[in-house]
Amino acid sequence: MTPTVSGQSVVCRRSSRRAIPAGRFHAYLAIVPLVLISGIGMAMGARISWIAMADLPEASMDRPLSVGVCLLASAGSLLALAIASLRMWLRMQEVEKVHMQIVSSHEEAMREARQYRRQVEALSLMREIHRTGNIASPEERLRQALAALAEATGLREATIYSIDPETSAPRPTATYRSGDGSTLFVLLKTGIGGGVADDVGGDGRHWSRGVSCGKLGVERRDRNLTISGDIFRGEERIGCAWLRVCGDGRPAILSQDPADLLESALRDTDIGCGQAAEVFEHRRLLRRLDAGKRRLDLALPLNAEHRIVGAMRARLDAVADDEHAAWIESVLVEASDHIGLALKKEQDSIEAATDGLTGLFVKRRMLSDLARMIWESSESGRGLCLLMFDIDHFKKVNDTWGHLTGDRVLKGVAKTLMKSLRADDVAYRYGGEELAVALPNATVAKAAQAAERIRAAVAEEEFFAEDGTRVPVTISIGVAGLTPDVRTPDALIARADAALYASKRNGRDRVTVWSPELAPPQRA
């Protein structure tokens, strides 16, 4: 028997296993004629002897001779039968030995075929993960990579953890779960300090307490229901989720409220960081195999450029045998290198677009985001506004209390700013002490209200110098909205900048909305 690889599947040309049992059956049948012939011969000999003895006188000397001949014939038949039976038994032993050899060869060939198939699946998986590297959206890239991994290995759950830059502790980034006719993918927002990461030390399901879903998108096709939406904790957006439900045999589930379905799936999602923390500590793969339930738990480091950039936890509920478990482990180890590189690429991209001091996006990211938002707004007809901030008398803060205090003030203002934003709002550090916020889907009136709320929050916040002295901090804000004659990010920034400098000229610590009579700012 020769296993061959055809495309993505393995075809095993195997010998018929029915031929061996049939041969053994024929061997058994060969004894039957011998038994019949021997029995007939013995019966005929006995009958002839009986007839011959019946014709002889009782005192005749030939009567004992006839009896002896009869017994000799019967003994010869029995001996012939025993010899034939012995030969057939030896033959059956040879047949059984050949049969066992063929069965052993068959099983060995099947093992080789499984190995070939798994090698093809692993290569296909690596190719699929490589392909996801070309997807622009980080959300879709991670979702498809984990989906490919789960489909190839049969994983029930797979969770990716990154490293918190401040605490070096594991931070759940994405999780993929399948089973019971549904598939769930969750992408958690990075840098949500105190939100998710603090709630996953013990029971990994505690993170979903107080979580709600909003901005849902629902698609129904045939018997499948697809739900996507953002995840909120209070007013803070902490991530997004994607759920696909198959209604085959469960028509009632398709009539349930989509938000309830998504939130119920989130409550059953375990993203505990315990195993990931062990991986970070021991820097090696951790394995737990429940032999009774055949459940396999693996936690392994994600490496890139000779250092750990994260961890992955995988769970499988149906492990066939130790060989199957070893294969899954080898595939995950190989896949972890590719996922680690993808995670490192994403982290580098975020770091390159993020200001190291404030944690806000940099000006380069702001210009690219504004270009995209302006195009989306022109296509959808929805509003877009930009807020420009400036910390009042910031140079005086640096000159009076030093640059370390100035950095502390910048970080504190950025933190206060982030607490005041909606889920869709994006904050940037434009340069120096100037900050900016883009507000998609907002009118100028709503943007002005948001600006006033931020200004008041900063004014109420307490800031302290290195020596403990209280530092008074206020901000000035300019507001500008997108109009048909504004088509570029620079034009929108120029209007918000003009409104900002109007606030500074008029006494600072105030909000000004752009109007045509405002002159462009005169910079020194």
Coordinates of C-alpha atoms in Angstrom, one line a residue:
M1 CA 0.0 0.0 0.0
T2 CA 1.4 3.4 -1.0
P3 CA 0.1 6.7 0.4
T4 CA 0.1 9.6 -2.0
V5 CA -0.5 13.3 -1.6
S6 CA -3.0 14.8 -4.0
G7 CA -3.5 18.6 -3.6
Q8 CA -4.3 19.3 0.0
S9 CA -5.5 15.8 0.9
V10 CA -3.9 12.4 1.3
V11 CA -5.2 9.4 -0.6
C12 CA -4.2 6.0 0.8
R13 CA -4.3 3.1 -1.7
R14 CA -4.8 0.2 0.7
S15 CA -5.1 -3.6 0.1
S16 CA -8.5 -5.1 0.8
R17 CA -8.6 -6.3 4.4
R18 CA -11.4 -8.7 3.5
A19 CA -9.1 -11.0 1.5
I20 CA -7.3 -12.4 4.6
P21 CA -10.5 -13.4 6.5
A22 CA -11.8 -15.0 3.3
G23 CA -8.6 -17.1 3.0
R24 CA -8.9 -18.3 6.5
F25 CA -12.5 -19.3 5.9
H26 CA -11.4 -21.3 2.9
A27 CA -8.7 -23.0 4.9
Y28 CA -11.4 -24.1 7.4
L29 CA -13.6 -25.4 4.6
A30 CA -10.7 -27.6 3.3
I31 CA -11.0 -29.7 6.4
V32 CA -14.7 -30.5 5.8
P33 CA -14.2 -32.8 2.8
L34 CA -11.5 -34.8 4.7
V35 CA -13.8 -35.2 7.6
L36 CA -16.7 -36.3 5.4
I37 CA -14.5 -38.8 3.4
S38 CA -13.0 -40.2 6.6
G39 CA -16.5 -40.6 8.2
I40 CA -17.9 -42.2 5.0
G41 CA -15.0 -44.6 4.8
M42 CA -15.3 -45.6 8.5
A43 CA -19.1 -46.1 8.0
M44 CA -18.6 -48.2 4.9
G45 CA -15.9 -50.3 6.5
A46 CA -18.1 -50.9 9.5
R47 CA -21.0 -51.8 7.4
I48 CA -19.0 -54.2 5.2
S49 CA -17.5 -55.8 8.3
W50 CA -20.9 -56.2 9.9
I51 CA -22.3 -57.8 6.7
A52 CA -19.3 -60.1 6.4
M53 CA -19.5 -61.2 10.1
A54 CA -23.2 -61.7 9.8
D55 CA -22.7 -64.3 7.0
L56 CA -20.0 -66.2 8.9
P57 CA -20.8 -68.9 11.4
E58 CA -20.4 -67.8 15.0
A59 CA -17.6 -70.2 15.6
S60 CA -15.8 -69.3 12.4
M61 CA -12.1 -68.4 12.6
D62 CA -12.7 -65.5 10.0
R63 CA -14.9 -63.5 12.4
P64 CA -12.1 -62.0 14.6
L65 CA -10.1 -61.3 11.4
S66 CA -13.0 -59.3 10.0
V67 CA -13.3 -57.3 13.2
G68 CA -9.6 -56.6 13.1
V69 CA -9.7 -55.4 9.6
C70 CA -12.6 -53.1 10.4
L71 CA -10.8 -51.6 13.4
L72 CA -7.6 -51.2 11.3
A73 CA -9.5 -49.3 8.6
S74 CA -11.1 -47.0 11.2
A75 CA -7.7 -46.3 12.8
G76 CA -6.2 -45.5 9.4
S77 CA -9.0 -43.1 8.6
L78 CA -8.6 -41.4 12.0
L79 CA -4.8 -41.1 11.5
A80 CA -5.3 -39.6 8.0
L81 CA -7.8 -37.2 9.5
A82 CA -5.4 -36.2 12.3
I83 CA -2.5 -35.6 9.8
A84 CA -4.7 -33.6 7.5
S85 CA -6.0 -31.5 10.5
L86 CA -2.4 -30.9 11.7
R87 CA -1.3 -29.7 8.2
M88 CA -4.3 -27.4 7.9
W89 CA -3.6 -26.0 11.4
L90 CA 0.0 -25.3 10.5
R91 CA -1.2 -23.7 7.3
M92 CA -3.6 -21.5 9.2
Q93 CA -0.8 -20.4 11.5
E94 CA 1.2 -19.3 8.5
V95 CA -1.9 -17.5 7.1
E96 CA -2.5 -15.8 10.5
K97 CA 1.2 -14.6 10.6
V98 CA 0.9 -13.2 7.1
H99 CA -2.4 -11.5 8.1
M100 CA -0.8 -9.8 11.1
Q101 CA 2.1 -8.6 9.0
I102 CA -0.3 -7.1 6.5
V103 CA -2.4 -5.5 9.2
S104 CA 0.8 -4.1 10.8
S105 CA 1.9 -2.7 7.4
H106 CA -1.5 -1.3 6.9
E107 CA -1.5 0.5 10.2
E108 CA 2.0 1.8 9.6
A109 CA 1.0 3.1 6.2
M110 CA -2.1 4.8 7.8
R111 CA 0.2 6.5 10.3
E112 CA 2.4 7.7 7.5
A113 CA -0.7 8.9 5.6
R114 CA -1.8 10.8 8.7
Q115 CA 1.6 12.4 9.0
Y116 CA 1.5 13.4 5.4
R117 CA -1.9 14.9 5.8
R118 CA -0.9 16.8 8.9
Q119 CA 2.2 18.1 7.2
V120 CA 0.0 19.4 4.3
E121 CA -2.4 21.0 6.8
A122 CA 0.5 22.6 8.7
L123 CA 2.0 24.0 5.5
S124 CA -1.4 25.3 4.5
L125 CA -1.8 26.9 7.9
M126 CA 1.6 28.6 7.7
R127 CA 0.7 29.9 4.2
E128 CA -2.7 31.2 5.5
I129 CA -1.0 33.0 8.4
H130 CA 1.5 34.5 6.0
R131 CA -1.3 35.7 3.8
T132 CA -3.0 37.4 6.7
G133 CA 0.1 39.6 7.0
N134 CA -1.1 41.5 3.9
I135 CA -4.4 42.5 5.5
A136 CA -4.4 46.1 6.4
S137 CA -6.8 45.9 9.3
P138 CA -5.1 44.6 12.5
E139 CA -8.6 43.3 13.7
E140 CA -9.2 41.3 10.5
R141 CA -5.5 40.1 10.4
L142 CA -5.7 38.6 13.9
R143 CA -9.1 37.1 13.3
Q144 CA -8.2 35.3 10.2
A145 CA -4.9 34.0 11.6
L146 CA -6.6 32.6 14.7
A147 CA -9.5 31.2 12.5
A148 CA -6.9 29.4 10.3
L149 CA -5.2 28.0 13.3
A150 CA -8.4 26.7 14.9
E151 CA -9.6 25.2 11.6
A152 CA -6.4 23.3 11.0
T153 CA -6.0 21.9 14.5
G154 CA -9.5 21.8 15.8
L155 CA -8.8 24.2 18.7
R156 CA -11.8 25.2 20.8
E157 CA -10.1 28.4 22.1
A158 CA -7.1 30.4 21.2
T159 CA -6.1 33.6 23.1
I160 CA -3.2 36.1 22.3
Y161 CA -1.6 38.1 25.0
S162 CA 0.8 41.0 24.6
I163 CA 3.1 42.5 27.2
D164 CA 2.0 45.6 29.2
P165 CA 4.9 48.1 28.7
E166 CA 4.4 49.5 32.2
T167 CA 4.0 46.4 34.3
S168 CA 5.5 43.7 32.0
A169 CA 2.4 41.6 32.8
P170 CA 0.4 39.8 30.2
R171 CA -2.5 41.7 28.7
P172 CA -5.2 39.9 26.7
T173 CA -5.2 41.2 23.1
A174 CA -7.5 38.9 21.1
T175 CA -9.4 35.6 21.6
Y176 CA -11.1 33.2 19.3
R177 CA -13.6 30.6 20.4
S178 CA -15.6 28.1 18.4
G179 CA -18.1 25.4 19.4
D180 CA -21.8 24.6 19.8
G181 CA -22.6 26.0 16.4
S182 CA -21.0 29.5 17.0
T183 CA -17.8 31.3 16.5
L184 CA -16.6 34.3 18.5
F185 CA -13.7 36.7 18.0
V186 CA -12.9 39.4 20.5
L187 CA -10.3 42.1 20.0
L188 CA -9.5 44.1 23.1
K189 CA -8.2 47.6 23.1
T190 CA -4.5 48.1 24.0
G191 CA -3.5 50.3 26.9
I192 CA -6.9 50.1 28.7
G193 CA -5.1 50.1 32.1
G194 CA -7.1 48.8 35.0
G195 CA -9.9 47.7 32.7
V196 CA -9.5 44.2 31.4
A197 CA -6.1 43.3 32.6
D198 CA -6.9 43.8 36.3
D199 CA -9.9 41.5 36.1
V200 CA -8.4 38.4 34.7
G201 CA -6.1 37.2 37.4
G202 CA -8.4 34.6 38.9
D203 CA -11.6 33.6 37.0
G204 CA -10.9 34.7 33.5
R205 CA -14.6 35.4 33.0
H206 CA -14.8 38.3 35.5
W207 CA -13.6 40.8 32.9
S208 CA -17.1 40.7 31.3
R209 CA -18.9 42.1 34.4
G210 CA -20.4 45.4 33.6
V211 CA -19.6 45.0 29.9
S212 CA -22.2 46.0 27.3
C213 CA -22.3 45.9 23.5
G214 CA -23.2 48.8 21.2
K215 CA -23.1 50.0 17.6
L216 CA -24.2 46.5 16.4
G217 CA -24.1 45.3 12.9
V218 CA -26.4 42.4 12.1
E219 CA -26.4 40.2 9.0
R220 CA -28.7 37.3 8.4
R221 CA -28.0 34.9 5.6
D222 CA -29.8 31.5 5.1
R223 CA -29.6 30.0 8.6
N224 CA -26.5 32.0 9.8
L225 CA -26.5 35.1 11.9
T226 CA -23.5 37.4 12.0
I227 CA -23.2 40.0 14.7
S228 CA -20.5 42.6 15.1
G229 CA -20.2 45.5 17.6
D230 CA -18.1 47.5 20.0
I231 CA -17.6 46.4 23.7
F232 CA -18.1 49.1 26.3
R233 CA -17.4 49.3 30.0
G234 CA -19.5 52.3 31.1
E235 CA -18.7 55.0 28.6
E236 CA -15.2 53.6 27.7
R237 CA -14.8 51.5 24.6
I238 CA -12.6 48.6 25.5
G239 CA -12.7 46.5 22.3
C240 CA -14.9 45.0 19.6
A241 CA -16.4 41.6 19.0
W242 CA -17.6 39.4 16.1
L243 CA -20.0 36.5 16.6
R244 CA -21.3 34.1 14.0
V245 CA -24.2 31.7 14.9
C246 CA -25.4 28.8 12.9
G247 CA -29.2 28.2 13.4
D248 CA -29.3 24.6 12.0
G249 CA -31.5 22.7 14.4
R250 CA -31.9 25.8 16.6
P251 CA -34.3 28.1 14.8
A252 CA -35.2 29.8 18.1
I253 CA -31.7 31.2 18.6
L254 CA -31.9 33.3 15.4
S255 CA -34.9 35.2 16.8
Q256 CA -33.1 36.3 20.0
D257 CA -31.9 39.8 20.5
P258 CA -28.5 40.2 18.9
A259 CA -27.1 42.3 21.8
D260 CA -28.1 39.6 24.3
L261 CA -26.5 36.9 22.1
L262 CA -23.2 38.8 21.9
E263 CA -23.1 39.7 25.6
S264 CA -23.9 36.1 26.6
A265 CA -21.0 34.8 24.4
L266 CA -18.7 37.4 26.1
R267 CA -19.7 36.2 29.5
D268 CA -18.7 32.7 28.6
T269 CA -15.3 33.8 27.3
D270 CA -12.3 33.0 29.5
I271 CA -9.3 35.3 28.9
G272 CA -7.5 34.6 32.3
C273 CA -3.8 35.6 32.3
G274 CA -2.6 33.0 34.7
Q275 CA -1.0 30.6 32.2
A276 CA 0.4 33.5 30.2
A277 CA 2.0 34.9 33.3
E278 CA 3.7 31.5 33.9
V279 CA 4.9 31.5 30.3
F280 CA 6.5 35.0 30.8
E281 CA 8.1 33.7 34.1
H282 CA 9.5 30.4 32.8
R283 CA 9.9 31.4 29.1
R284 CA 8.9 28.0 27.8
L285 CA 5.9 26.0 26.7
L286 CA 3.5 24.8 29.3
R287 CA 1.4 21.7 28.7
R288 CA -1.6 20.2 30.6
L289 CA -3.3 17.1 29.2
D290 CA -6.3 15.7 31.0
A291 CA -6.0 12.0 30.1
G292 CA -9.6 11.2 31.2
K293 CA -11.4 13.9 29.2
R294 CA -8.6 14.1 26.6
R295 CA -8.5 17.8 27.0
L296 CA -5.3 19.6 26.0
D297 CA -4.2 23.0 27.4
L298 CA -1.1 24.6 25.9
A299 CA 0.5 28.0 26.7
L300 CA 3.5 29.0 24.8
P301 CA 5.6 32.1 24.3
L302 CA 5.4 34.2 21.1
N303 CA 8.9 35.1 20.0
A304 CA 10.2 37.7 17.5
E305 CA 13.8 38.7 17.0
H306 CA 15.1 36.5 19.9
R307 CA 12.8 38.0 22.5
I308 CA 9.3 37.3 23.9
V309 CA 6.7 39.7 22.5
G310 CA 3.6 37.9 23.9
A311 CA 2.0 34.6 24.7
M312 CA -0.7 32.3 23.3
R313 CA -3.0 30.0 25.1
A314 CA -4.8 27.2 23.2
R315 CA -7.4 24.7 24.3
L316 CA -8.6 21.5 22.6
D317 CA -11.4 19.4 23.9
A318 CA -11.0 16.2 21.8
V319 CA -7.5 14.8 21.6
A320 CA -7.4 11.4 19.9
D321 CA -4.2 10.1 21.4
D322 CA -0.7 11.2 22.4
E323 CA 0.5 11.2 18.8
H324 CA -2.4 13.7 18.0
A325 CA -1.4 15.9 21.0
A326 CA 2.2 15.9 19.9
W327 CA 1.3 16.9 16.4
I328 CA -0.9 19.8 17.6
E329 CA 1.9 21.0 19.9
S330 CA 4.4 21.0 17.0
V331 CA 2.0 22.9 14.8
L332 CA 1.3 25.5 17.5
V333 CA 5.0 25.9 18.2
E334 CA 5.7 26.6 14.5
A335 CA 2.7 28.9 14.2
S336 CA 3.7 30.8 17.3
D337 CA 6.8 32.1 15.5
H338 CA 4.7 33.5 12.7
I339 CA 2.1 35.0 15.0
G340 CA 4.9 36.4 17.2
L341 CA 6.3 38.2 14.1
A342 CA 2.9 39.5 13.2
L343 CA 2.3 40.7 16.8
K344 CA 5.8 42.4 16.8
K345 CA 4.9 44.1 13.6
E346 CA 1.7 45.4 15.0
Q347 CA 3.4 46.6 18.2
D348 CA 6.1 48.4 16.2
S349 CA 3.4 50.0 14.1
I350 CA 1.6 51.3 17.2
E351 CA 4.8 52.4 18.9
A352 CA 5.9 54.3 15.7
A353 CA 2.5 56.1 15.6
T354 CA 2.3 56.8 19.4
D355 CA 3.9 59.6 21.4
G356 CA 6.1 58.0 24.1
L357 CA 5.3 60.6 26.8
T358 CA 1.5 61.0 26.5
G359 CA 0.5 57.8 24.8
L360 CA -1.4 59.8 22.2
F361 CA -1.0 59.3 18.4
V362 CA 1.6 61.5 16.7
K363 CA 1.0 64.2 14.1
R364 CA 1.8 61.8 11.2
R365 CA -0.9 59.5 12.2
M366 CA -3.3 62.4 12.7
L367 CA -2.8 63.6 9.1
S368 CA -3.4 60.1 7.6
D369 CA -6.5 59.6 9.9
L370 CA -7.9 63.0 8.9
A371 CA -7.5 62.3 5.2
R372 CA -9.4 59.1 5.7
M373 CA -12.1 60.7 7.9
I374 CA -12.7 63.5 5.4
W375 CA -13.2 61.0 2.6
E376 CA -15.6 58.9 4.7
S377 CA -17.5 62.0 5.7
S378 CA -17.9 63.2 2.2
E379 CA -19.2 59.8 1.1
S380 CA -21.6 59.3 4.0
G381 CA -22.7 62.9 4.6
R382 CA -21.9 62.7 8.3
G383 CA -20.2 65.4 10.2
L384 CA -16.5 65.7 11.2
C385 CA -15.0 68.1 13.7
L386 CA -11.5 68.8 15.0
L387 CA -10.4 70.2 18.3
M388 CA -7.0 71.9 18.8
F389 CA -5.7 72.3 22.4
D390 CA -2.9 74.4 23.9
I391 CA -1.8 74.2 27.5
D392 CA -1.9 77.8 28.8
H393 CA 1.5 79.3 29.9
F394 CA 3.2 76.0 29.5
K395 CA 6.6 77.7 29.0
K396 CA 6.1 79.3 32.4
V397 CA 5.5 75.9 34.0
N398 CA 8.8 74.6 32.5
D399 CA 10.7 77.7 33.6
T400 CA 9.2 77.8 37.1
W401 CA 9.1 74.1 38.1
G402 CA 11.3 72.4 35.5
H403 CA 10.8 70.2 32.5
L404 CA 10.0 67.1 34.6
T405 CA 7.0 68.9 36.0
G406 CA 6.2 70.0 32.5
D407 CA 6.2 66.4 31.4
R408 CA 4.0 65.4 34.3
V409 CA 1.5 68.1 33.3
L410 CA 1.5 67.0 29.7
K411 CA 0.8 63.4 30.8
G412 CA -1.9 64.5 33.2
V413 CA -3.7 66.6 30.6
A414 CA -3.5 63.7 28.1
K415 CA -4.9 61.3 30.6
T416 CA -7.8 63.7 31.5
L417 CA -8.4 64.2 27.8
M418 CA -8.7 60.4 27.2
K419 CA -11.3 60.0 30.0
S420 CA -13.5 62.6 28.3
L421 CA -13.7 61.1 24.8
R422 CA -16.3 59.1 23.1
A423 CA -15.6 55.6 21.7
D424 CA -15.0 57.0 18.1
D425 CA -13.0 60.0 19.1
V426 CA -9.2 59.9 18.5
A427 CA -6.6 62.0 20.4
Y428 CA -3.2 63.2 19.1
R429 CA -0.2 65.1 20.2
Y430 CA 0.2 67.7 17.5
G431 CA 3.5 69.0 18.8
G432 CA 5.0 70.6 21.9
E433 CA 2.1 71.4 24.3
E434 CA -0.5 71.3 21.5
L435 CA -3.0 68.4 21.4
A436 CA -5.8 67.6 19.0
V437 CA -8.9 65.5 18.9
A438 CA -10.8 64.3 15.8
L439 CA -14.5 63.7 16.4
P440 CA -16.2 61.7 13.6
N441 CA -20.0 61.8 13.2
A442 CA -20.2 65.0 15.3
T443 CA -21.8 68.4 14.6
V444 CA -20.1 71.6 15.5
A445 CA -22.5 72.1 18.3
K446 CA -21.8 68.7 19.8
A447 CA -18.0 69.3 19.3
A448 CA -18.2 72.6 21.2
Q449 CA -20.0 70.9 24.1
A450 CA -17.3 68.2 24.2
A451 CA -14.6 70.8 24.1
E452 CA -16.2 72.7 27.0
R453 CA -16.5 69.4 29.0
I454 CA -12.7 68.7 28.4
R455 CA -11.7 72.3 29.3
A456 CA -13.7 72.1 32.6
A457 CA -12.3 68.6 33.5
V458 CA -8.7 69.9 33.0
A459 CA -9.4 73.0 35.1
E460 CA -10.8 70.9 37.9
E461 CA -7.8 68.4 37.9
E462 CA -5.0 68.9 40.4
F463 CA -1.4 68.9 39.1
F464 CA 1.7 68.9 41.3
A465 CA 5.3 69.7 40.8
E466 CA 8.2 67.4 41.7
D467 CA 8.4 69.1 45.1
G468 CA 4.7 68.7 45.8
T469 CA 3.7 72.3 44.9
R470 CA 0.3 72.6 43.3
V471 CA 0.6 73.7 39.6
P472 CA -2.4 75.6 38.2
V473 CA -3.2 74.2 34.7
T474 CA -5.8 75.4 32.1
I475 CA -6.2 74.9 28.4
S476 CA -7.5 76.8 25.4
I477 CA -9.4 75.1 22.7
G478 CA -10.4 75.8 19.1
V479 CA -13.2 74.0 17.3
A480 CA -13.7 73.6 13.5
G481 CA -16.1 71.5 11.5
L482 CA -15.9 70.1 8.0
T483 CA -17.6 72.1 5.3
P484 CA -17.9 71.5 1.6
D485 CA -15.1 73.9 0.9
V486 CA -12.7 72.0 3.2
R487 CA -11.2 69.0 1.4
T488 CA -7.8 68.5 3.0
P489 CA -6.5 67.8 6.5
D490 CA -4.4 71.0 6.4
A491 CA -7.4 73.2 5.6
L492 CA -9.3 71.7 8.6
I493 CA -6.3 72.1 10.9
A494 CA -5.8 75.7 9.8
R495 CA -9.4 76.5 10.9
A496 CA -9.1 74.8 14.2
D497 CA -5.8 76.5 14.8
A498 CA -7.3 79.9 14.0
A499 CA -10.1 79.3 16.6
L500 CA -7.5 78.1 19.1
Y501 CA -5.5 81.3 18.8
A502 CA -8.7 83.3 19.1
S503 CA -9.2 81.7 22.5
K504 CA -5.6 82.6 23.5
R505 CA -6.0 86.2 22.4
N506 CA -9.3 86.5 24.3
G507 CA -7.9 85.5 27.7
R508 CA -7.2 81.7 27.5
D509 CA -9.0 79.0 29.4
R510 CA -11.9 79.1 26.9
V511 CA -13.4 77.4 23.8
T512 CA -13.8 79.2 20.5
V513 CA -15.6 77.9 17.4
W514 CA -14.2 78.8 14.0
S515 CA -16.1 81.4 12.0
P516 CA -15.1 83.1 8.7
E517 CA -14.1 86.4 10.3
L518 CA -11.4 84.7 12.4
A519 CA -7.9 85.6 11.0
P520 CA -5.3 82.9 10.6
P521 CA -2.9 82.7 13.6
Q522 CA 0.3 84.7 13.5
R523 CA 3.0 82.4 14.7
A524 CA 6.3 83.8 16.0

